[in-house]
């Protein structure tokens, strides 16, 4: 029992050490000469453009469903007219960034984890290293930066689609003009709703790219480890997104809303 | 003769289990040295230590006059420009074409940006391994022997002084194995390289090696030419030549 606890503790400390070492390596290589601009642009395309469809559809459905679910309750209180305000605030502040980031964790982190894990298993990363190339700069830094730049953009697109979904949802049973709907939506939004939620998506993007690259680079030898790397990249990234969100909400309450 | 690699008392253990227990060897300029031994005896580990893929627990590895165990990452990368490593499974970048595989070290390591120069050197390297027609293929379209040739071309493209071959003929049929062995000899002649060849394949060792070392339980237990070792009275050494 005691032995098991000691072993577990040792493993956790080793894992923290590995994460720290990898973080240091990523930071150092971000500012090193010979930055891979072309690869960064390619990764931005792969992370951003290739994820746009699922993000737009998810965004639309989020707004649509939220409207349909909340409309009857608000109607019972005679507050049906507040549906656009409620949808806009809840999507922009919280639901949009978190749900879209979780979707991105599933799509992007699994892809990066599997790709880099497969390269590790087939010794392609070792081949880069022994040739004198910088595998961290080429593979990890570019992917992490692509996630940092693209995830916030994807969230913005999804937020816009959510408002559109909300408008469609409102007009299924009701009748509200587009101008009125969007006026109501935007009038309820403050800069303090939009800015903190945008800031946290940069952190979500970082965590998706960082965890996925870490898991890929630390895949053990064997094809099974590629699947494990992809799977654990998604699980860990999702966990960290939720944790960071909880922290961000607390910080926003304290510093932005002074509560 | 000038020594290009010198290993002294190299020791490494994985999870407390000793793998190398004191390797000593030297590689002279222009020499082809084969290391043979049973699986799991630390042959590949030895050459992975030479290129810094593994860090030894004890001992020194001097490559072209520099002790790699004391180099920082930039100095090691500089030194790696003079060494080539052929992986057992070829380790081709499978999302890139043959052309892109060859351009990768030129662009990212030698920092060559002139496309004509990249094209010229790529074609030269492919011609050296007899694979010029495959330049636009993907690695998945190549056979096992072609993949080895392709990996060799990618190694040669930076004109290394030292080439480390990890099981260059494993998984190939007898005819292709002989072709690869002959290619290793051609490369030495053309590029004037020095090589360490890790192999199980005695016919490869016979064709390519000037000297053979036998590794057992993490130590070099015998060395000599193919003929000298073939006539050894030691039953363990003789077992490799049966």
Tab-separated table of C-alpha atoms in Angstrom:
chain	number	residue	atom	x	y	z
A	1	UNK	CA	0.000	0.000	0.000
A	2	UNK	CA	2.720	2.428	1.161
A	3	UNK	CA	4.938	1.275	-1.691
A	4	UNK	CA	2.098	1.918	-4.143
A	5	UNK	CA	1.571	5.468	-2.867
A	6	UNK	CA	5.316	6.195	-3.118
A	7	UNK	CA	5.440	4.838	-6.676
A	8	UNK	CA	2.362	6.859	-7.647
A	9	UNK	CA	3.860	9.998	-6.117
A	10	UNK	CA	7.128	9.391	-7.958
A	11	UNK	CA	5.246	8.994	-11.230
A	12	UNK	CA	3.328	12.238	-10.693
A	13	UNK	CA	6.542	14.131	-9.913
A	14	UNK	CA	8.211	12.641	-13.010
A	15	UNK	CA	5.228	13.697	-15.100
A	16	UNK	CA	5.389	17.266	-13.727
A	17	UNK	CA	9.113	17.271	-14.524
A	18	UNK	CA	8.458	16.093	-18.096
A	19	UNK	CA	5.769	18.744	-18.656
A	20	UNK	CA	8.060	21.462	-17.258
A	21	UNK	CA	10.991	20.324	-19.389
A	22	UNK	CA	8.799	20.261	-22.517
A	23	UNK	CA	7.341	23.704	-21.726
A	24	UNK	CA	10.837	25.129	-21.303
A	25	UNK	CA	11.923	23.561	-24.565
A	26	UNK	CA	8.881	24.968	-26.419
A	27	UNK	CA	9.438	28.482	-25.044
A	28	UNK	CA	13.172	28.410	-25.845
A	29	UNK	CA	12.573	27.179	-29.373
A	30	UNK	CA	9.817	29.712	-30.048
A	31	UNK	CA	12.385	32.510	-29.873
A	32	UNK	CA	15.230	30.624	-31.540
A	33	UNK	CA	16.610	31.565	-34.982
A	34	UNK	CA	15.200	29.874	-38.080
A	35	UNK	CA	11.523	30.050	-37.157
A	36	UNK	CA	9.341	27.862	-39.406
A	37	UNK	CA	6.956	30.501	-40.823
A	38	UNK	CA	5.808	28.357	-43.736
A	39	UNK	CA	5.031	25.439	-41.450
A	40	UNK	CA	3.166	27.789	-39.082
A	41	UNK	CA	0.972	28.994	-41.967
A	42	UNK	CA	0.367	25.397	-43.058
A	43	UNK	CA	-0.604	24.423	-39.515
A	44	UNK	CA	-2.913	27.455	-39.208
A	45	UNK	CA	-4.669	26.195	-42.319
A	46	UNK	CA	-4.902	22.638	-40.975
A	47	UNK	CA	-6.070	23.717	-37.513
A	48	UNK	CA	-8.327	26.570	-38.602
A	49	UNK	CA	-9.754	25.923	-42.046
A	50	UNK	CA	-10.088	22.175	-41.573
A	51	UNK	CA	-12.072	22.680	-38.341
A	52	UNK	CA	-14.350	25.456	-39.528
A	53	UNK	CA	-17.276	23.245	-40.677
A	54	UNK	CA	-17.764	21.388	-37.418
A	55	UNK	CA	-17.303	24.605	-35.444
A	56	UNK	CA	-19.897	26.528	-37.502
A	57	UNK	CA	-22.451	23.730	-37.273
A	58	UNK	CA	-21.870	23.341	-33.516
A	59	UNK	CA	-22.154	27.101	-33.018
A	60	UNK	CA	-25.427	27.272	-34.940
A	61	UNK	CA	-26.932	24.321	-33.069
A	62	UNK	CA	-25.867	25.764	-29.703
A	63	UNK	CA	-27.717	29.020	-30.313
A	64	UNK	CA	-30.693	27.259	-31.845
A	65	UNK	CA	-31.116	24.704	-29.053
A	66	UNK	CA	-30.509	27.205	-26.265
A	67	UNK	CA	-33.248	29.393	-27.717
A	68	UNK	CA	-35.749	26.559	-28.089
A	69	UNK	CA	-35.054	25.272	-24.574
A	70	UNK	CA	-35.249	28.625	-22.803
A	71	UNK	CA	-38.108	30.180	-24.771
A	72	UNK	CA	-41.014	28.357	-22.984
A	73	UNK	CA	-39.677	29.230	-19.529
A	74	UNK	CA	-39.154	32.899	-20.383
A	75	UNK	CA	-42.560	32.953	-22.067
A	76	UNK	CA	-44.188	31.715	-18.820
A	77	UNK	CA	-42.783	34.772	-17.071
A	78	UNK	CA	-43.733	37.083	-19.911
A	79	UNK	CA	-40.078	37.678	-20.722
A	80	UNK	CA	-39.978	36.148	-24.181
A	81	UNK	CA	-38.466	39.346	-25.514
A	82	UNK	CA	-35.328	38.722	-23.472
A	83	UNK	CA	-34.426	35.538	-25.364
A	84	UNK	CA	-31.883	37.287	-27.660
A	85	UNK	CA	-30.233	38.984	-24.665
A	86	UNK	CA	-29.994	35.744	-22.715
A	87	UNK	CA	-28.676	33.763	-25.671
A	88	UNK	CA	-26.068	36.392	-26.542
A	89	UNK	CA	-24.733	36.781	-23.019
A	90	UNK	CA	-24.589	33.077	-22.221
A	91	UNK	CA	-23.032	32.130	-25.574
A	92	UNK	CA	-20.436	34.887	-25.712
A	93	UNK	CA	-19.465	34.751	-22.062
A	94	UNK	CA	-19.296	31.068	-21.411
A	95	UNK	CA	-20.938	28.426	-23.590
A	96	UNK	CA	-19.317	29.378	-26.893
A	97	UNK	CA	-15.683	29.454	-25.767
A	98	UNK	CA	-15.923	26.318	-23.622
A	99	UNK	CA	-17.960	24.100	-25.949
A	100	UNK	CA	-16.040	25.115	-29.064
A	101	UNK	CA	-12.725	24.629	-27.291
A	102	UNK	CA	-13.853	21.169	-26.186
A	103	UNK	CA	-14.838	20.384	-29.784
A	104	UNK	CA	-11.406	21.636	-30.897
A	105	UNK	CA	-9.753	19.508	-28.222
A	106	UNK	CA	-11.504	16.486	-29.736
A	107	UNK	CA	-10.713	17.313	-33.322
A	108	UNK	CA	-7.352	19.069	-33.192
A	109	UNK	CA	-5.658	17.511	-30.144
A	110	UNK	CA	-6.428	13.962	-31.289
A	111	UNK	CA	-5.041	14.726	-34.761
A	112	UNK	CA	-1.845	16.323	-33.474
A	113	UNK	CA	-1.360	13.649	-30.778
A	114	UNK	CA	-1.773	10.826	-33.281
A	115	UNK	CA	0.379	12.481	-35.954
A	116	UNK	CA	3.319	13.283	-33.679
A	117	UNK	CA	2.911	9.999	-31.782
A	118	UNK	CA	3.110	8.110	-35.051
A	119	UNK	CA	6.212	10.089	-36.061
A	120	UNK	CA	7.795	9.238	-32.710
A	121	UNK	CA	7.023	5.532	-33.017
A	122	UNK	CA	8.365	5.308	-36.576
A	123	UNK	CA	11.546	7.181	-35.536
A	124	UNK	CA	10.809	10.150	-37.811
A	125	UNK	CA	11.389	12.547	-34.907
A	126	UNK	CA	14.677	10.813	-34.088
A	127	UNK	CA	15.605	11.115	-37.785
A	128	UNK	CA	14.967	14.864	-37.620
A	129	UNK	CA	17.049	15.193	-34.468
A	130	UNK	CA	20.039	13.218	-35.755
A	131	UNK	CA	20.006	15.198	-39.009
A	132	UNK	CA	20.546	18.339	-36.923
A	133	UNK	CA	17.027	19.699	-37.533
A	134	UNK	CA	15.042	21.104	-34.625
A	135	UNK	CA	12.054	18.792	-34.160
A	136	UNK	CA	10.532	20.834	-31.303
A	137	UNK	CA	10.654	24.035	-33.365
A	138	UNK	CA	9.358	22.390	-36.524
A	139	UNK	CA	6.673	20.152	-35.034
A	140	UNK	CA	5.645	21.486	-31.616
A	141	UNK	CA	6.118	25.265	-31.729
A	142	UNK	CA	4.290	25.651	-35.044
A	143	UNK	CA	1.334	23.527	-33.947
A	144	UNK	CA	1.017	25.193	-30.544
A	145	UNK	CA	1.126	28.690	-32.090
A	146	UNK	CA	-1.391	27.642	-34.758
A	147	UNK	CA	-3.766	26.535	-31.993
A	148	UNK	CA	-3.207	29.784	-30.052
A	149	UNK	CA	-4.078	31.854	-33.147
A	150	UNK	CA	-6.853	29.704	-34.606
A	151	UNK	CA	-8.931	28.574	-31.614
A	152	UNK	CA	-9.982	32.169	-30.694
A	153	UNK	CA	-10.911	32.796	-34.341
A	154	UNK	CA	-12.942	29.583	-34.476
A	155	UNK	CA	-14.724	30.609	-31.269
A	156	UNK	CA	-15.568	34.016	-32.787
A	157	UNK	CA	-17.053	32.370	-35.872
A	158	UNK	CA	-18.996	29.945	-33.686
A	159	UNK	CA	-20.320	32.812	-31.536
A	160	UNK	CA	-21.606	34.559	-34.663
A	161	UNK	CA	-23.262	31.346	-35.854
A	162	UNK	CA	-24.836	30.861	-32.407
A	163	UNK	CA	-26.516	34.254	-32.641
A	164	UNK	CA	-27.813	33.279	-36.073
A	165	UNK	CA	-29.023	29.936	-34.658
A	166	UNK	CA	-30.763	31.850	-31.883
A	167	UNK	CA	-32.488	34.074	-34.437
A	168	UNK	CA	-33.708	31.040	-36.417
A	169	UNK	CA	-34.865	29.362	-33.177
A	170	UNK	CA	-36.786	32.465	-32.097
A	171	UNK	CA	-38.593	32.659	-35.426
A	172	UNK	CA	-39.730	29.036	-35.428
A	173	UNK	CA	-42.505	29.769	-32.958
A	174	UNK	CA	-42.366	33.529	-32.773
A	175	UNK	CA	-41.893	36.449	-35.072
A	176	UNK	CA	-38.988	38.815	-34.582
A	177	UNK	CA	-37.187	40.746	-37.271
A	178	UNK	CA	-33.463	40.191	-37.758
A	179	UNK	CA	-32.729	43.848	-36.977
A	180	UNK	CA	-34.621	43.708	-33.699
A	181	UNK	CA	-33.118	40.346	-32.730
A	182	UNK	CA	-29.502	41.427	-33.314
A	183	UNK	CA	-30.088	44.858	-31.780
A	184	UNK	CA	-31.371	43.181	-28.612
A	185	UNK	CA	-28.453	40.736	-28.658
A	186	UNK	CA	-25.740	43.350	-29.004
A	187	UNK	CA	-27.368	45.875	-26.667
A	188	UNK	CA	-27.086	43.384	-23.822
A	189	UNK	CA	-23.397	42.697	-24.468
A	190	UNK	CA	-20.696	44.695	-22.751
A	191	UNK	CA	-16.996	44.842	-23.516
A	192	UNK	CA	-16.475	43.022	-20.196
A	193	UNK	CA	-18.564	40.102	-21.522
A	194	UNK	CA	-16.600	39.807	-24.710
A	195	UNK	CA	-12.976	40.544	-23.754
A	196	UNK	CA	-12.352	38.082	-20.857
A	197	UNK	CA	-13.993	35.267	-22.820
A	198	UNK	CA	-11.776	36.026	-25.822
A	199	UNK	CA	-8.649	36.107	-23.661
A	200	UNK	CA	-9.351	32.697	-22.189
A	201	UNK	CA	-9.679	31.144	-25.653
A	202	UNK	CA	-5.978	31.951	-26.265
A	203	UNK	CA	-5.183	29.857	-23.189
A	204	UNK	CA	-7.535	27.116	-24.396
A	205	UNK	CA	-5.719	27.148	-27.748
A	206	UNK	CA	-2.366	26.924	-26.029
A	207	UNK	CA	-3.438	24.028	-23.851
A	208	UNK	CA	-4.884	22.091	-26.828
A	209	UNK	CA	-1.658	22.433	-28.825
A	210	UNK	CA	0.708	21.990	-25.902
A	211	UNK	CA	-0.928	18.883	-24.418
A	212	UNK	CA	-1.332	17.266	-27.853
A	213	UNK	CA	2.319	17.850	-28.754
A	214	UNK	CA	3.491	16.682	-25.325
A	215	UNK	CA	1.520	13.455	-25.577
A	216	UNK	CA	2.776	12.848	-29.115
A	217	UNK	CA	6.414	13.504	-28.235
A	218	UNK	CA	6.127	11.192	-25.218
A	219	UNK	CA	4.456	8.294	-27.040
A	220	UNK	CA	6.248	5.057	-26.242
A	221	UNK	CA	7.334	2.724	-28.958
A	222	UNK	CA	4.602	0.600	-30.499
A	223	UNK	CA	1.496	1.327	-32.541
A	224	UNK	CA	-0.762	1.042	-29.490
A	225	UNK	CA	0.907	4.116	-28.021
A	226	UNK	CA	-0.244	6.218	-30.994
A	227	UNK	CA	-3.868	5.572	-30.027
A	228	UNK	CA	-3.051	6.197	-26.384
A	229	UNK	CA	-1.317	9.491	-27.262
A	230	UNK	CA	-4.338	10.664	-29.285
A	231	UNK	CA	-6.804	9.606	-26.617
A	232	UNK	CA	-4.925	11.046	-23.657
A	233	UNK	CA	-4.325	14.283	-25.586
A	234	UNK	CA	-8.104	14.776	-25.871
A	235	UNK	CA	-8.826	13.774	-22.269
A	236	UNK	CA	-6.034	15.924	-20.784
A	237	UNK	CA	-6.789	18.941	-22.987
A	238	UNK	CA	-10.518	18.756	-22.118
A	239	UNK	CA	-9.701	18.472	-18.411
A	240	UNK	CA	-7.384	21.488	-18.540
A	241	UNK	CA	-9.904	23.549	-20.542
A	242	UNK	CA	-12.548	23.006	-17.858
A	243	UNK	CA	-10.051	23.745	-15.094
A	244	UNK	CA	-8.788	26.930	-16.774
A	245	UNK	CA	-12.376	28.008	-17.400
A	246	UNK	CA	-13.248	27.609	-13.721
A	247	UNK	CA	-10.207	29.700	-12.822
A	248	UNK	CA	-10.995	32.307	-15.496
A	249	UNK	CA	-14.574	32.684	-14.248
A	250	UNK	CA	-13.291	33.329	-10.714
A	251	UNK	CA	-10.715	35.845	-11.924
A	252	UNK	CA	-13.264	37.605	-14.152
A	253	UNK	CA	-15.715	37.861	-11.238
A	254	UNK	CA	-13.053	39.391	-9.023
A	255	UNK	CA	-11.318	41.750	-11.449
A	256	UNK	CA	-13.975	42.593	-14.049
A	257	UNK	CA	-17.296	42.430	-12.226
A	258	UNK	CA	-15.797	43.295	-8.778
A	259	UNK	CA	-17.831	40.585	-7.037
B	1	UNK	CA	45.376	6.521	-39.197
B	2	UNK	CA	43.130	9.336	-37.932
B	3	UNK	CA	40.457	8.286	-35.432
B	4	UNK	CA	37.006	9.736	-36.152
B	5	UNK	CA	35.083	8.015	-33.349
B	6	UNK	CA	36.475	6.852	-30.043
B	7	UNK	CA	34.309	5.326	-27.343
B	8	UNK	CA	35.742	4.675	-23.895
B	9	UNK	CA	34.074	2.622	-21.161
B	10	UNK	CA	30.528	3.408	-22.329
B	11	UNK	CA	27.877	2.303	-19.843
B	12	UNK	CA	24.104	2.692	-19.939
B	13	UNK	CA	21.240	1.057	-18.059
B	14	UNK	CA	17.490	1.181	-18.627
B	15	UNK	CA	15.258	0.966	-15.533
B	16	UNK	CA	18.212	-0.316	-13.538
B	17	UNK	CA	19.007	-3.064	-16.062
B	18	UNK	CA	22.509	-2.668	-17.513
B	19	UNK	CA	22.548	-2.724	-21.323
B	20	UNK	CA	26.052	-1.483	-22.097
B	21	UNK	CA	28.602	-2.467	-19.456
B	22	UNK	CA	31.772	-0.891	-20.805
B	23	UNK	CA	32.034	-0.485	-24.576
B	24	UNK	CA	35.417	0.521	-25.989
B	25	UNK	CA	35.896	1.019	-29.703
B	26	UNK	CA	37.570	3.222	-32.269
B	27	UNK	CA	36.632	3.992	-35.855
B	28	UNK	CA	39.354	5.200	-38.194
B	29	UNK	CA	38.843	7.567	-41.124
B	30	UNK	CA	37.711	5.700	-44.214
B	31	UNK	CA	37.070	2.488	-42.283
B	32	UNK	CA	33.909	0.361	-42.343
B	33	UNK	CA	33.371	-1.222	-38.943
B	34	UNK	CA	30.613	-3.794	-38.391
B	35	UNK	CA	29.208	-4.576	-34.960
B	36	UNK	CA	27.455	-7.895	-34.674
B	37	UNK	CA	25.754	-9.611	-31.768
B	38	UNK	CA	22.487	-11.158	-30.643
B	39	UNK	CA	19.325	-9.087	-30.342
B	40	UNK	CA	19.111	-6.904	-27.229
B	41	UNK	CA	22.856	-6.822	-26.611
B	42	UNK	CA	23.085	-3.055	-27.110
B	43	UNK	CA	24.337	-2.688	-30.690
B	44	UNK	CA	21.776	-0.062	-31.701
B	45	UNK	CA	22.022	1.593	-28.262
B	46	UNK	CA	25.741	2.128	-28.914
B	47	UNK	CA	25.204	4.086	-32.128
B	48	UNK	CA	22.208	5.938	-30.681
B	49	UNK	CA	24.593	7.199	-27.962
B	50	UNK	CA	27.018	8.382	-30.673
B	51	UNK	CA	24.425	10.741	-32.171
B	52	UNK	CA	23.041	11.900	-28.837
B	53	UNK	CA	19.684	10.123	-29.078
B	54	UNK	CA	20.565	8.447	-25.775
B	55	UNK	CA	22.681	9.854	-22.967
B	56	UNK	CA	25.154	7.371	-21.481
B	57	UNK	CA	25.423	6.905	-17.726
B	58	UNK	CA	29.228	6.699	-17.866
B	59	UNK	CA	32.028	6.875	-20.386
B	60	UNK	CA	33.151	9.210	-23.145
B	61	UNK	CA	32.247	9.352	-26.837
B	62	UNK	CA	34.611	11.410	-28.953
B	63	UNK	CA	33.375	12.187	-32.466
B	64	UNK	CA	35.709	14.120	-34.781
B	65	UNK	CA	37.705	15.220	-31.740
B	66	UNK	CA	34.722	16.413	-29.676
B	67	UNK	CA	33.373	14.641	-26.603
B	68	UNK	CA	29.652	14.593	-27.327
B	69	UNK	CA	28.755	14.029	-23.669
B	70	UNK	CA	30.013	17.564	-22.926
B	71	UNK	CA	28.385	19.396	-25.846
B	72	UNK	CA	25.362	21.673	-25.535
B	73	UNK	CA	22.462	21.199	-27.948
B	74	UNK	CA	23.758	23.751	-30.494
B	75	UNK	CA	27.246	22.227	-30.535
B	76	UNK	CA	25.741	18.761	-30.894
B	77	UNK	CA	23.602	19.896	-33.848
B	78	UNK	CA	26.716	21.355	-35.459
B	79	UNK	CA	28.534	18.061	-35.018
B	80	UNK	CA	25.576	16.089	-36.369
B	81	UNK	CA	26.043	17.889	-39.701
B	82	UNK	CA	29.061	15.642	-40.165
B	83	UNK	CA	27.286	12.391	-39.300
B	84	UNK	CA	24.527	10.463	-41.018
B	85	UNK	CA	22.271	7.839	-39.471
B	86	UNK	CA	20.377	5.185	-41.405
B	87	UNK	CA	17.505	3.909	-39.294
B	88	UNK	CA	16.442	0.275	-39.216
B	89	UNK	CA	12.902	1.153	-40.355
B	90	UNK	CA	14.203	3.902	-42.702
B	91	UNK	CA	12.286	6.627	-40.769
B	92	UNK	CA	11.181	8.476	-43.909
B	93	UNK	CA	8.874	11.452	-43.337
B	94	UNK	CA	5.759	9.719	-44.583
B	95	UNK	CA	3.660	12.840	-45.129
B	96	UNK	CA	6.268	14.228	-47.567
B	97	UNK	CA	7.259	13.156	-51.062
B	98	UNK	CA	10.735	11.798	-51.787
B	99	UNK	CA	11.695	15.259	-53.073
B	100	UNK	CA	10.481	16.935	-49.853
B	101	UNK	CA	12.235	14.310	-47.723
B	102	UNK	CA	15.495	15.160	-49.445
B	103	UNK	CA	14.934	18.908	-49.282
B	104	UNK	CA	14.158	18.794	-45.557
B	105	UNK	CA	17.774	18.627	-44.244
B	106	UNK	CA	18.969	21.012	-46.967
B	107	UNK	CA	16.455	23.708	-46.052
B	108	UNK	CA	16.326	23.225	-42.301
B	109	UNK	CA	19.845	22.126	-41.467
B	110	UNK	CA	22.107	23.552	-44.174
B	111	UNK	CA	19.772	26.563	-44.635
B	112	UNK	CA	19.905	26.349	-48.437
B	113	UNK	CA	17.133	28.385	-50.039
B	114	UNK	CA	18.177	28.233	-53.708
B	115	UNK	CA	15.658	25.859	-55.316
B	116	UNK	CA	17.980	24.973	-58.194
B	117	UNK	CA	20.685	23.950	-55.735
B	118	UNK	CA	18.199	21.860	-53.722
B	119	UNK	CA	16.987	20.149	-56.895
B	120	UNK	CA	20.549	19.464	-58.074
B	121	UNK	CA	21.639	17.941	-54.778
B	122	UNK	CA	18.427	15.894	-54.474
B	123	UNK	CA	18.889	14.392	-57.933
B	124	UNK	CA	22.569	13.677	-57.227
B	125	UNK	CA	21.753	11.890	-53.959
B	126	UNK	CA	19.017	9.841	-55.620
B	127	UNK	CA	21.295	8.922	-58.514
B	128	UNK	CA	23.947	7.787	-56.026
B	129	UNK	CA	21.493	5.226	-54.646
B	130	UNK	CA	19.930	4.346	-58.026
B	131	UNK	CA	16.523	5.826	-57.301
B	132	UNK	CA	16.342	8.886	-59.548
B	133	UNK	CA	12.945	7.934	-61.006
B	134	UNK	CA	11.235	7.978	-57.611
B	135	UNK	CA	11.654	11.674	-56.862
B	136	UNK	CA	7.943	12.522	-56.926
B	137	UNK	CA	6.700	9.388	-55.194
B	138	UNK	CA	5.436	9.151	-51.633
B	139	UNK	CA	7.381	6.895	-49.245
B	140	UNK	CA	4.356	4.581	-49.033
B	141	UNK	CA	4.740	3.883	-52.777
B	142	UNK	CA	8.280	2.527	-52.299
B	143	UNK	CA	9.305	-1.076	-51.630
B	144	UNK	CA	11.395	-2.032	-48.567
B	145	UNK	CA	14.655	-1.893	-50.523
B	146	UNK	CA	13.711	1.399	-52.167
B	147	UNK	CA	12.881	2.886	-48.757
B	148	UNK	CA	16.355	1.934	-47.506
B	149	UNK	CA	17.907	3.521	-50.598
B	150	UNK	CA	15.785	6.604	-50.161
B	151	UNK	CA	16.769	6.902	-46.481
B	152	UNK	CA	20.385	6.524	-47.529
B	153	UNK	CA	19.964	9.288	-50.112
B	154	UNK	CA	18.560	11.574	-47.404
B	155	UNK	CA	21.570	10.733	-45.225
B	156	UNK	CA	24.037	11.353	-48.060
B	157	UNK	CA	22.573	14.661	-49.163
B	158	UNK	CA	24.468	16.562	-46.443
B	159	UNK	CA	27.771	14.807	-47.379
B	160	UNK	CA	28.450	13.285	-43.942
B	161	UNK	CA	31.964	12.198	-42.965
B	162	UNK	CA	30.597	9.405	-40.791
B	163	UNK	CA	27.605	7.179	-41.548
B	164	UNK	CA	25.991	4.952	-38.932
B	165	UNK	CA	23.918	2.116	-40.371
B	166	UNK	CA	21.394	0.460	-38.046
B	167	UNK	CA	20.552	-2.963	-39.512
B	168	UNK	CA	20.684	-1.802	-43.149
B	169	UNK	CA	19.570	-5.145	-44.586
B	170	UNK	CA	16.980	-6.256	-42.022
B	171	UNK	CA	13.664	-7.223	-43.574
B	172	UNK	CA	15.053	-7.386	-47.121
B	173	UNK	CA	15.351	-10.403	-49.388
B	174	UNK	CA	18.791	-11.875	-50.087
B	175	UNK	CA	19.222	-10.168	-53.465
B	176	UNK	CA	18.180	-6.716	-52.203
B	177	UNK	CA	20.399	-7.214	-49.136
B	178	UNK	CA	23.374	-7.802	-51.404
B	179	UNK	CA	22.475	-4.709	-53.432
B	180	UNK	CA	22.332	-2.589	-50.256
B	181	UNK	CA	25.672	-4.037	-49.092
B	182	UNK	CA	27.213	-3.198	-52.468
B	183	UNK	CA	25.706	0.282	-52.206
B	184	UNK	CA	27.367	0.808	-48.812
B	185	UNK	CA	30.717	0.040	-50.470
B	186	UNK	CA	29.968	2.366	-53.406
B	187	UNK	CA	29.094	5.147	-50.986
B	188	UNK	CA	32.361	4.763	-49.092
B	189	UNK	CA	34.256	5.003	-52.367
B	190	UNK	CA	32.302	7.985	-53.656
B	191	UNK	CA	31.855	9.981	-50.439
B	192	UNK	CA	35.041	8.803	-48.664
B	193	UNK	CA	32.971	8.215	-45.541
B	194	UNK	CA	33.724	6.187	-42.419
B	195	UNK	CA	30.957	3.883	-41.225
B	196	UNK	CA	29.711	1.778	-38.358
B	197	UNK	CA	27.336	-0.933	-39.544
B	198	UNK	CA	25.116	-2.655	-37.003
B	199	UNK	CA	23.946	-5.936	-38.453
B	200	UNK	CA	22.817	-9.520	-37.897
B	201	UNK	CA	23.448	-10.289	-41.527
B	202	UNK	CA	26.837	-11.987	-41.836
B	203	UNK	CA	26.883	-11.696	-45.614
B	204	UNK	CA	26.422	-7.921	-45.235
B	205	UNK	CA	29.255	-7.829	-42.688
B	206	UNK	CA	31.447	-9.909	-45.011
B	207	UNK	CA	30.901	-7.577	-47.972
B	208	UNK	CA	31.036	-4.238	-46.168
B	209	UNK	CA	33.302	-4.509	-43.109
B	210	UNK	CA	37.034	-3.966	-42.881
B	211	UNK	CA	36.807	-4.982	-39.249
B	212	UNK	CA	34.091	-6.697	-37.189
B	213	UNK	CA	33.424	-6.343	-33.468
B	214	UNK	CA	31.303	-8.845	-31.579
B	215	UNK	CA	29.195	-7.554	-28.704
B	216	UNK	CA	27.929	-9.746	-25.896
B	217	UNK	CA	26.287	-8.771	-22.598
B	218	UNK	CA	26.987	-5.117	-23.252
B	219	UNK	CA	30.717	-5.504	-23.960
B	220	UNK	CA	32.910	-5.991	-27.001
B	221	UNK	CA	34.262	-9.500	-26.591
B	222	UNK	CA	36.153	-9.944	-29.857
B	223	UNK	CA	37.303	-8.024	-32.907
B	224	UNK	CA	39.100	-8.657	-36.140
B	225	UNK	CA	38.626	-9.135	-39.830
B	226	UNK	CA	35.916	-11.461	-41.139
B	227	UNK	CA	38.528	-14.134	-41.873
B	228	UNK	CA	40.145	-13.896	-38.448
B	229	UNK	CA	36.846	-14.233	-36.624
B	230	UNK	CA	35.567	-16.964	-38.942
B	231	UNK	CA	38.501	-19.141	-37.916
B	232	UNK	CA	38.077	-18.451	-34.181
B	233	UNK	CA	38.123	-21.464	-31.889
B	234	UNK	CA	35.711	-19.731	-29.475
B	235	UNK	CA	32.360	-21.525	-29.901
B	236	UNK	CA	30.343	-18.311	-29.241
B	237	UNK	CA	32.215	-16.390	-31.942
B	238	UNK	CA	32.135	-19.336	-34.314
B	239	UNK	CA	28.338	-19.567	-33.890
B	240	UNK	CA	27.898	-16.312	-35.869
B	241	UNK	CA	29.690	-17.773	-38.881
B	242	UNK	CA	27.806	-21.087	-39.147
